[in-house]
mmCIF file of C-alpha atoms in Angstrom:
data_model
loop_
_atom_site.group_PDB
_atom_site.id
_atom_site.type_symbol
_atom_site.label_atom_id
_atom_site.label_comp_id
_atom_site.label_asym_id
_atom_site.label_seq_id
_atom_site.Cartn_x
_atom_site.Cartn_y
_atom_site.Cartn_z
ATOM 1 C CA MET A 1 6.423 -12.602 18.392
ATOM 2 C CA GLN A 2 6.540 -9.140 18.983
ATOM 3 C CA VAL A 3 5.233 -7.208 15.192
ATOM 4 C CA LEU A 4 4.325 -3.469 14.824
ATOM 5 C CA VAL A 5 2.178 -2.026 11.794
ATOM 6 C CA THR A 6 1.653 0.980 11.046
ATOM 7 C CA GLY A 7 -1.207 1.813 9.075
ATOM 8 C CA GLY A 8 -2.533 -1.045 10.646
ATOM 9 C CA ALA A 9 -6.376 0.270 10.480
ATOM 10 C CA GLY A 10 -6.190 0.714 6.580
ATOM 11 C CA PHE A 11 -7.441 -0.541 3.854
ATOM 12 C CA VAL A 12 -3.987 -2.946 3.592
ATOM 13 C CA GLY A 13 -3.067 -2.496 7.037
ATOM 14 C CA SER A 14 -6.178 -4.646 8.390
ATOM 15 C CA ARG A 15 -6.138 -7.017 5.777
ATOM 16 C CA LEU A 16 -2.346 -8.282 6.438
ATOM 17 C CA ILE A 17 -3.185 -8.172 10.508
ATOM 18 C CA ARG A 18 -5.643 -11.078 9.420
ATOM 19 C CA GLY A 19 -2.748 -12.328 7.411
ATOM 20 C CA LEU A 20 0.108 -12.323 10.067
ATOM 21 C CA LEU A 21 -2.725 -13.974 13.145
ATOM 22 C CA ALA A 22 -3.399 -16.953 10.768
ATOM 23 C CA GLU A 23 0.284 -16.799 9.491
ATOM 24 C CA PHE A 24 1.905 -16.845 13.208
ATOM 25 C CA GLY A 25 -0.356 -18.211 16.140
ATOM 26 C CA ASP A 26 2.248 -16.536 18.871
ATOM 27 C CA ILE A 27 2.196 -13.406 18.253
ATOM 28 C CA HIS A 28 1.165 -9.716 19.399
ATOM 29 C CA ILE A 29 0.918 -6.883 17.062
ATOM 30 C CA VAL A 30 1.038 -3.437 17.477
ATOM 31 C CA SER A 31 -0.881 -1.036 15.488
ATOM 32 C CA VAL A 32 0.306 2.719 15.166
ATOM 33 C CA ASP A 33 -2.299 4.525 12.605
ATOM 34 C CA ASN A 34 -3.254 8.412 12.729
ATOM 35 C CA TYR A 35 -6.372 7.452 10.967
ATOM 36 C CA PHE A 36 -6.123 9.386 8.341
ATOM 37 C CA THR A 37 -7.338 6.966 6.327
ATOM 38 C CA GLY A 38 -8.225 4.425 8.597
ATOM 39 C CA THR A 39 -11.019 3.640 10.542
ATOM 40 C CA LEU A 40 -12.345 2.138 13.220
ATOM 41 C CA ALA A 41 -14.491 -0.172 11.408
ATOM 42 C CA ASN A 42 -11.428 -2.036 9.999
ATOM 43 C CA HIS A 43 -10.221 -3.049 13.728
ATOM 44 C CA VAL A 44 -9.701 -6.928 14.387
ATOM 45 C CA ASP A 45 -11.595 -8.173 17.250
ATOM 46 C CA ASP A 46 -8.165 -10.057 18.545
ATOM 47 C CA GLU A 47 -6.599 -10.283 21.496
ATOM 48 C CA ARG A 48 -3.232 -10.224 20.050
ATOM 49 C CA VAL A 49 -3.590 -7.138 18.783
ATOM 50 C CA GLU A 50 -3.193 -3.865 20.059
ATOM 51 C CA TYR A 51 -4.187 -0.436 18.617
ATOM 52 C CA LEU A 52 -2.281 2.800 19.040
ATOM 53 C CA HIS A 53 -4.279 6.313 17.995
ATOM 54 C CA ASP A 54 -0.740 7.931 16.753
ATOM 55 C CA SER A 55 2.092 9.500 14.040
ATOM 56 C CA THR A 56 4.583 7.343 12.579
ATOM 57 C CA VAL A 57 6.165 10.494 14.025
ATOM 58 C CA ASN A 58 5.842 9.492 17.309
ATOM 59 C CA VAL A 59 6.461 5.658 16.867
ATOM 60 C CA ARG A 60 10.113 5.442 19.277
ATOM 61 C CA LYS A 61 8.774 7.253 21.968
ATOM 62 C CA LEU A 62 5.312 4.770 21.747
ATOM 63 C CA TRP A 63 7.602 2.024 21.623
ATOM 64 C CA ALA A 64 9.890 2.851 24.321
ATOM 65 C CA ASP A 65 6.948 3.744 26.815
ATOM 66 C CA ARG A 66 5.385 0.298 26.108
ATOM 67 C CA GLY A 67 8.807 -1.378 26.648
ATOM 68 C CA GLY A 68 9.512 -4.815 24.881
ATOM 69 C CA ASP A 69 10.863 -6.593 22.369
ATOM 70 C CA LEU A 70 10.757 -5.981 18.242
ATOM 71 C CA ASP A 71 11.202 -8.643 16.508
ATOM 72 C CA ALA A 72 9.439 -7.340 12.549
ATOM 73 C CA VAL A 73 7.942 -3.605 11.615
ATOM 74 C CA PHE A 74 5.712 -4.013 8.599
ATOM 75 C CA HIS A 75 5.513 -0.417 7.427
ATOM 76 C CA LEU A 76 2.044 0.572 5.466
ATOM 77 C CA GLY A 77 1.153 3.647 7.222
ATOM 78 C CA GLU A 78 2.052 6.369 4.705
ATOM 79 C CA TYR A 79 0.200 9.255 2.735
ATOM 80 C CA SER A 80 -0.770 7.568 -0.544
ATOM 81 C CA ARG A 81 -2.436 9.485 -3.520
ATOM 82 C CA ILE A 82 -0.936 11.088 -6.178
ATOM 83 C CA PRO A 83 -2.990 13.735 -7.554
ATOM 84 C CA GLN A 84 -3.589 15.079 -3.678
ATOM 85 C CA SER A 85 0.500 15.200 -3.340
ATOM 86 C CA PHE A 86 0.907 18.221 -5.307
ATOM 87 C CA ASP A 87 -2.452 20.183 -2.988
ATOM 88 C CA GLU A 88 -0.921 18.695 0.645
ATOM 89 C CA PRO A 89 3.220 18.707 -0.344
ATOM 90 C CA ASP A 90 3.122 19.193 3.584
ATOM 91 C CA ARG A 91 1.440 16.004 4.656
ATOM 92 C CA VAL A 92 3.051 13.858 2.385
ATOM 93 C CA TRP A 93 6.497 15.204 4.043
ATOM 94 C CA GLU A 94 5.902 14.400 7.997
ATOM 95 C CA TYR A 95 3.679 11.058 7.200
ATOM 96 C CA ASN A 96 6.335 9.661 4.619
ATOM 97 C CA MET A 97 9.458 11.199 5.135
ATOM 98 C CA TYR A 98 9.905 11.989 8.606
ATOM 99 C CA GLY A 99 7.194 9.624 9.742
ATOM 100 C CA THR A 100 9.177 6.773 7.650
ATOM 101 C CA LYS A 101 12.966 8.024 9.373
ATOM 102 C CA GLU A 102 10.979 7.209 12.839
ATOM 103 C CA VAL A 103 9.743 4.149 11.619
ATOM 104 C CA VAL A 104 13.328 3.237 10.002
ATOM 105 C CA ALA A 105 15.358 4.420 13.115
ATOM 106 C CA LEU A 106 13.166 2.128 15.366
ATOM 107 C CA ALA A 107 14.015 -1.125 13.206
ATOM 108 C CA GLN A 108 17.308 -0.526 13.158
ATOM 109 C CA GLU A 109 17.746 -0.039 17.303
ATOM 110 C CA HIS A 110 15.851 -2.965 17.824
ATOM 111 C CA GLY A 111 17.044 -5.395 15.112
ATOM 112 C CA ALA A 112 14.035 -5.773 13.699
ATOM 113 C CA LYS A 113 13.604 -6.869 9.853
ATOM 114 C CA LEU A 114 11.894 -3.697 7.917
ATOM 115 C CA VAL A 115 8.870 -4.841 5.508
ATOM 116 C CA TYR A 116 8.431 -1.651 3.521
ATOM 117 C CA ALA A 117 5.373 -1.142 1.243
ATOM 118 C CA GLY A 118 7.467 1.069 -1.761
ATOM 119 C CA SER A 119 5.274 3.288 -4.149
ATOM 120 C CA SER A 120 5.079 0.996 -7.541
ATOM 121 C CA SER A 121 4.520 5.172 -9.600
ATOM 122 C CA LYS A 122 8.472 5.101 -9.299
ATOM 123 C CA PHE A 123 8.727 2.534 -12.675
ATOM 124 C CA GLY A 124 6.790 4.291 -14.469
ATOM 125 C CA ASN A 125 8.053 5.920 -17.842
ATOM 126 C CA GLY A 126 11.561 3.658 -18.158
ATOM 127 C CA GLY A 127 11.851 4.806 -14.504
ATOM 128 C CA GLN A 128 11.684 8.552 -15.207
ATOM 129 C CA ASP A 129 8.717 8.896 -13.175
ATOM 130 C CA GLU A 130 9.914 8.625 -9.774
ATOM 131 C CA ASN A 131 10.072 12.613 -10.041
ATOM 132 C CA LEU A 132 6.837 12.972 -11.424
ATOM 133 C CA ASN A 133 5.056 14.304 -8.554
ATOM 134 C CA PRO A 134 6.041 14.769 -4.339
ATOM 135 C CA TYR A 135 4.402 11.460 -3.891
ATOM 136 C CA ALA A 136 6.269 9.498 -6.045
ATOM 137 C CA TRP A 137 9.713 11.172 -5.287
ATOM 138 C CA ILE A 138 9.329 11.097 -1.507
ATOM 139 C CA LYS A 139 8.640 7.470 -2.057
ATOM 140 C CA ALA A 140 11.829 6.944 -4.165
ATOM 141 C CA LYS A 141 13.889 9.099 -1.618
ATOM 142 C CA ASN A 142 12.856 6.458 1.434
ATOM 143 C CA VAL A 143 14.069 3.510 -0.628
ATOM 144 C CA GLU A 144 17.056 5.167 -0.872
ATOM 145 C CA TYR A 145 17.638 5.734 2.636
ATOM 146 C CA ILE A 146 16.466 2.412 3.744
ATOM 147 C CA ARG A 147 19.171 0.696 1.717
ATOM 148 C CA ASN A 148 21.800 3.365 3.210
ATOM 149 C CA VAL A 149 20.957 2.871 6.431
ATOM 150 C CA SER A 150 21.463 -0.801 5.576
ATOM 151 C CA ASP A 151 24.264 -0.662 4.376
ATOM 152 C CA TRP A 152 25.952 1.936 7.069
ATOM 153 C CA TYR A 153 23.881 -0.479 9.539
ATOM 154 C CA GLY A 154 23.094 -3.556 9.296
ATOM 155 C CA LEU A 155 19.490 -2.666 8.432
ATOM 156 C CA ASP A 156 18.001 -6.112 7.503
ATOM 157 C CA TYR A 157 15.008 -5.340 4.821
ATOM 158 C CA VAL A 158 12.461 -5.899 2.388
ATOM 159 C CA VAL A 159 11.030 -3.403 0.214
ATOM 160 C CA THR A 160 7.700 -4.766 -1.655
ATOM 161 C CA TYR A 161 5.554 -2.375 -4.417
ATOM 162 C CA PHE A 162 2.233 -2.716 -4.855
ATOM 163 C CA TYR A 163 0.396 -2.685 -7.948
ATOM 164 C CA ASN A 164 -3.195 -0.790 -7.772
ATOM 165 C CA VAL A 165 -4.831 -2.786 -5.181
ATOM 166 C CA TYR A 166 -8.449 -3.519 -4.859
ATOM 167 C CA GLY A 167 -11.118 -5.456 -2.953
ATOM 168 C CA PRO A 168 -13.264 -6.203 0.303
ATOM 169 C CA GLY A 169 -12.363 -2.669 2.761
ATOM 170 C CA GLN A 170 -11.492 -0.511 -0.055
ATOM 171 C CA ILE A 171 -11.532 2.979 -0.276
ATOM 172 C CA THR A 172 -15.223 4.318 -2.879
ATOM 173 C CA ASP A 173 -15.547 7.251 -2.049
ATOM 174 C CA GLY A 174 -14.133 11.007 -1.336
ATOM 175 C CA PRO A 175 -10.221 11.582 -2.713
ATOM 176 C CA TYR A 176 -8.940 9.034 -1.461
ATOM 177 C CA ALA A 177 -10.833 6.508 -3.231
ATOM 178 C CA THR A 178 -9.429 3.688 -4.896
ATOM 179 C CA VAL A 179 -10.399 3.206 -8.980
ATOM 180 C CA ILE A 180 -12.399 -0.330 -8.454
ATOM 181 C CA GLY A 181 -13.590 1.263 -5.158
ATOM 182 C CA ILE A 182 -14.961 4.424 -7.157
ATOM 183 C CA PHE A 183 -16.293 1.913 -10.315
ATOM 184 C CA GLU A 184 -18.152 -0.104 -7.612
ATOM 185 C CA ARG A 185 -19.851 2.295 -5.773
ATOM 186 C CA GLN A 186 -21.117 4.128 -8.886
ATOM 187 C CA TYR A 187 -22.209 0.676 -10.427
ATOM 188 C CA ALA A 188 -24.612 0.016 -7.231
ATOM 189 C CA LYS A 189 -26.028 3.178 -7.732
ATOM 190 C CA GLY A 190 -26.404 2.784 -10.882
ATOM 191 C CA GLU A 191 -24.479 5.729 -12.104
ATOM 192 C CA PRO A 192 -22.332 5.852 -15.063
ATOM 193 C CA LEU A 193 -18.500 5.364 -14.225
ATOM 194 C CA THR A 194 -16.312 8.457 -14.580
ATOM 195 C CA VAL A 195 -12.900 6.893 -16.063
ATOM 196 C CA VAL A 196 -10.402 9.509 -16.328
ATOM 197 C CA GLU A 197 -9.098 10.585 -19.506
ATOM 198 C CA PRO A 198 -7.759 9.834 -21.912
ATOM 199 C CA GLY A 199 -8.528 6.031 -20.584
ATOM 200 C CA THR A 200 -5.986 4.241 -22.688
ATOM 201 C CA GLN A 201 -3.978 4.427 -19.862
ATOM 202 C CA THR A 202 -3.098 0.781 -18.138
ATOM 203 C CA ARG A 203 -2.951 -0.202 -14.490
ATOM 204 C CA ASP A 204 -1.912 -3.654 -13.001
ATOM 205 C CA PHE A 205 -4.829 -4.481 -10.712
ATOM 206 C CA THR A 206 -4.030 -6.319 -7.778
ATOM 207 C CA HIS A 207 -6.407 -8.011 -5.114
ATOM 208 C CA VAL A 208 -5.586 -6.852 -1.809
ATOM 209 C CA ASP A 209 -5.416 -11.099 -0.821
ATOM 210 C CA ASP A 210 -2.864 -11.181 -3.104
ATOM 211 C CA ILE A 211 -0.558 -8.324 -1.550
ATOM 212 C CA VAL A 212 -0.978 -9.578 2.152
ATOM 213 C CA SER A 213 0.627 -12.964 1.100
ATOM 214 C CA GLY A 214 3.279 -11.003 -1.160
ATOM 215 C CA ILE A 215 3.907 -9.107 2.232
ATOM 216 C CA ILE A 216 4.376 -11.956 4.007
ATOM 217 C CA THR A 217 6.198 -13.777 2.000
ATOM 218 C CA CYS A 218 8.661 -11.329 1.199
ATOM 219 C CA TYR A 219 9.181 -10.712 5.222
ATOM 220 C CA ARG A 220 9.797 -14.538 5.344
ATOM 221 C CA HIS A 221 12.055 -15.090 2.223
ATOM 222 C CA GLY A 222 13.092 -11.737 0.868
ATOM 223 C CA SER A 223 15.606 -9.377 1.513
ATOM 224 C CA GLY A 224 16.395 -6.374 -0.292
ATOM 225 C CA ASP A 225 15.227 -3.745 -3.045
ATOM 226 C CA GLY A 226 12.561 -4.626 -6.043
ATOM 227 C CA TYR A 227 10.066 -7.460 -4.647
ATOM 228 C CA LEU A 228 6.793 -6.006 -6.998
ATOM 229 C CA LEU A 229 3.842 -7.242 -6.216
ATOM 230 C CA GLY A 230 1.294 -7.119 -9.249
ATOM 231 C CA TYR A 231 -0.666 -9.744 -11.278
ATOM 232 C CA GLY A 232 1.568 -9.210 -14.014
ATOM 233 C CA LYS A 233 -1.378 -7.737 -16.249
ATOM 234 C CA GLU A 234 -1.211 -4.036 -17.652
ATOM 235 C CA ARG A 235 -5.505 -3.305 -18.313
ATOM 236 C CA SER A 236 -6.424 -0.190 -19.537
ATOM 237 C CA LEU A 237 -8.721 1.871 -17.177
ATOM 238 C CA LEU A 238 -11.352 2.355 -19.980
ATOM 239 C CA SER A 239 -11.376 -1.810 -20.599
ATOM 240 C CA VAL A 240 -11.796 -1.961 -16.904
ATOM 241 C CA ALA A 241 -15.180 0.013 -17.376
ATOM 242 C CA GLN A 242 -16.683 -1.675 -19.769
ATOM 243 C CA MET A 243 -16.092 -5.269 -17.765
ATOM 244 C CA PHE A 244 -19.106 -3.466 -15.270
ATOM 245 C CA GLY A 245 -20.894 -3.527 -18.395
ATOM 246 C CA ALA A 246 -22.371 -0.190 -17.076
ATOM 247 C CA PRO A 247 -21.837 3.507 -18.842
ATOM 248 C CA TYR A 248 -19.031 5.213 -18.444
ATOM 249 C CA VAL A 249 -18.289 8.545 -18.828
ATOM 250 C CA LEU A 250 -15.084 10.443 -19.583
ATOM 251 C CA ILE A 251 -13.253 13.218 -16.545
ATOM 252 C CA PRO A 252 -10.046 15.653 -16.962
ATOM 253 C CA ALA A 253 -7.036 13.916 -16.496
ATOM 254 C CA ARG A 254 -5.236 14.632 -12.929
ATOM 255 C CA ARG A 255 -1.819 15.793 -12.916
ATOM 256 C CA GLY A 256 1.190 13.734 -12.165
ATOM 257 C CA GLU A 257 -0.277 10.225 -13.088
ATOM 258 C CA ARG A 258 1.521 7.692 -15.154
ATOM 259 C CA THR A 259 0.738 6.727 -18.080
ATOM 260 C CA GLN A 260 1.674 2.877 -18.312
ATOM 261 C CA GLY A 261 1.615 0.274 -15.224
ATOM 262 C CA GLN A 262 3.101 -3.342 -15.097
ATOM 263 C CA ALA A 263 4.252 -5.069 -12.374
ATOM 264 C CA ASP A 264 7.573 -7.479 -12.959
ATOM 265 C CA THR A 265 6.450 -9.965 -10.471
ATOM 266 C CA SER A 266 9.842 -12.656 -11.499
ATOM 267 C CA LYS A 267 11.532 -11.534 -8.090
ATOM 268 C CA ALA A 268 8.458 -12.305 -5.672
ATOM 269 C CA ARG A 269 7.178 -15.190 -7.937
ATOM 270 C CA ALA A 270 10.725 -16.305 -7.112
ATOM 271 C CA LEU A 271 10.439 -16.858 -3.633
ATOM 272 C CA GLY A 272 6.876 -18.740 -4.494
ATOM 273 C CA TRP A 273 4.417 -15.987 -4.055
ATOM 274 C CA GLN A 274 2.120 -16.120 -7.020
ATOM 275 C CA PRO A 275 -1.377 -14.008 -7.333
ATOM 276 C CA THR A 276 -4.545 -16.298 -7.411
ATOM 277 C CA VAL A 277 -7.585 -13.384 -7.566
ATOM 278 C CA ASP A 278 -7.607 -12.213 -11.469
ATOM 279 C CA LEU A 279 -9.883 -8.554 -12.043
ATOM 280 C CA PRO A 280 -12.281 -9.788 -14.501
ATOM 281 C CA ASP A 281 -13.716 -13.013 -11.938
ATOM 282 C CA TYR A 282 -13.769 -10.382 -9.107
ATOM 283 C CA ILE A 283 -15.283 -7.496 -10.997
ATOM 284 C CA ALA A 284 -18.096 -10.777 -12.414
ATOM 285 C CA ARG A 285 -18.926 -11.585 -8.329
ATOM 286 C CA ILE A 286 -19.527 -7.899 -8.029
ATOM 287 C CA THR A 287 -21.907 -7.115 -10.899
ATOM 288 C CA GLY A 288 -23.411 -10.520 -10.177
ATOM 289 C CA GLU A 289 -24.380 -9.548 -6.557
ATOM 290 C CA HIS A 290 -26.109 -6.244 -7.827
ATOM 291 C CA THR A 291 -27.953 -8.190 -10.466
#
């Protein structure tokens, strides 16, 4: 089994590679990552995994040079931050539009099943938020493109949507850090947790291992669009900060972010997937480790 994972040196991609290795014994995984947020520390030390430092823009040439069949493509290697996308529209376009076009073409050429990580941001505000920022807009257009390629050329695909992924390996510092990652770092340092105003905005926080099991389940049994991977419970940012039992401060709101987020997981659950890690339990373990 020959598999491509884009973004395989990133937070979710590296955990996915571990999950695929555990799920499929006879497998060879090629990771293509530009290391924009991925790191060498996320590499898996296994002879079944091959790491290529390059852009998805070049993925068809990379595969042609190495040769061989391709059975599945897990496309996670895209730009994935909302506020920053206003300042880096060219980067979003290159990584998420141009790069994805090449990944889709590679999958279609080889008859490989494409598993695409769509953005849950487009479901905010009754589906109106897909135009709220450059990141959400391009991600939504990519899903349209994938559906069209399937209609035009018979591409086998499944689209999953991640809801606020957290857990081991998450980014904890810098402009691309996750909310839970930032809270963890601040808690460990004894600093006040920084809650983005107004604090009442809600998110559906999902553990990375549940995301990985959802991706693999959708690859095995899913087809088409609409597989939302979340815990299924919305929590306000303020209530999450309070779970840490630490002081917090409010910081100015950021442009382009939605006010509410909760996954309708019914379609993914119908395949047999079930999230298992609840955020309060995870935070209790984190705070217990620093007691």
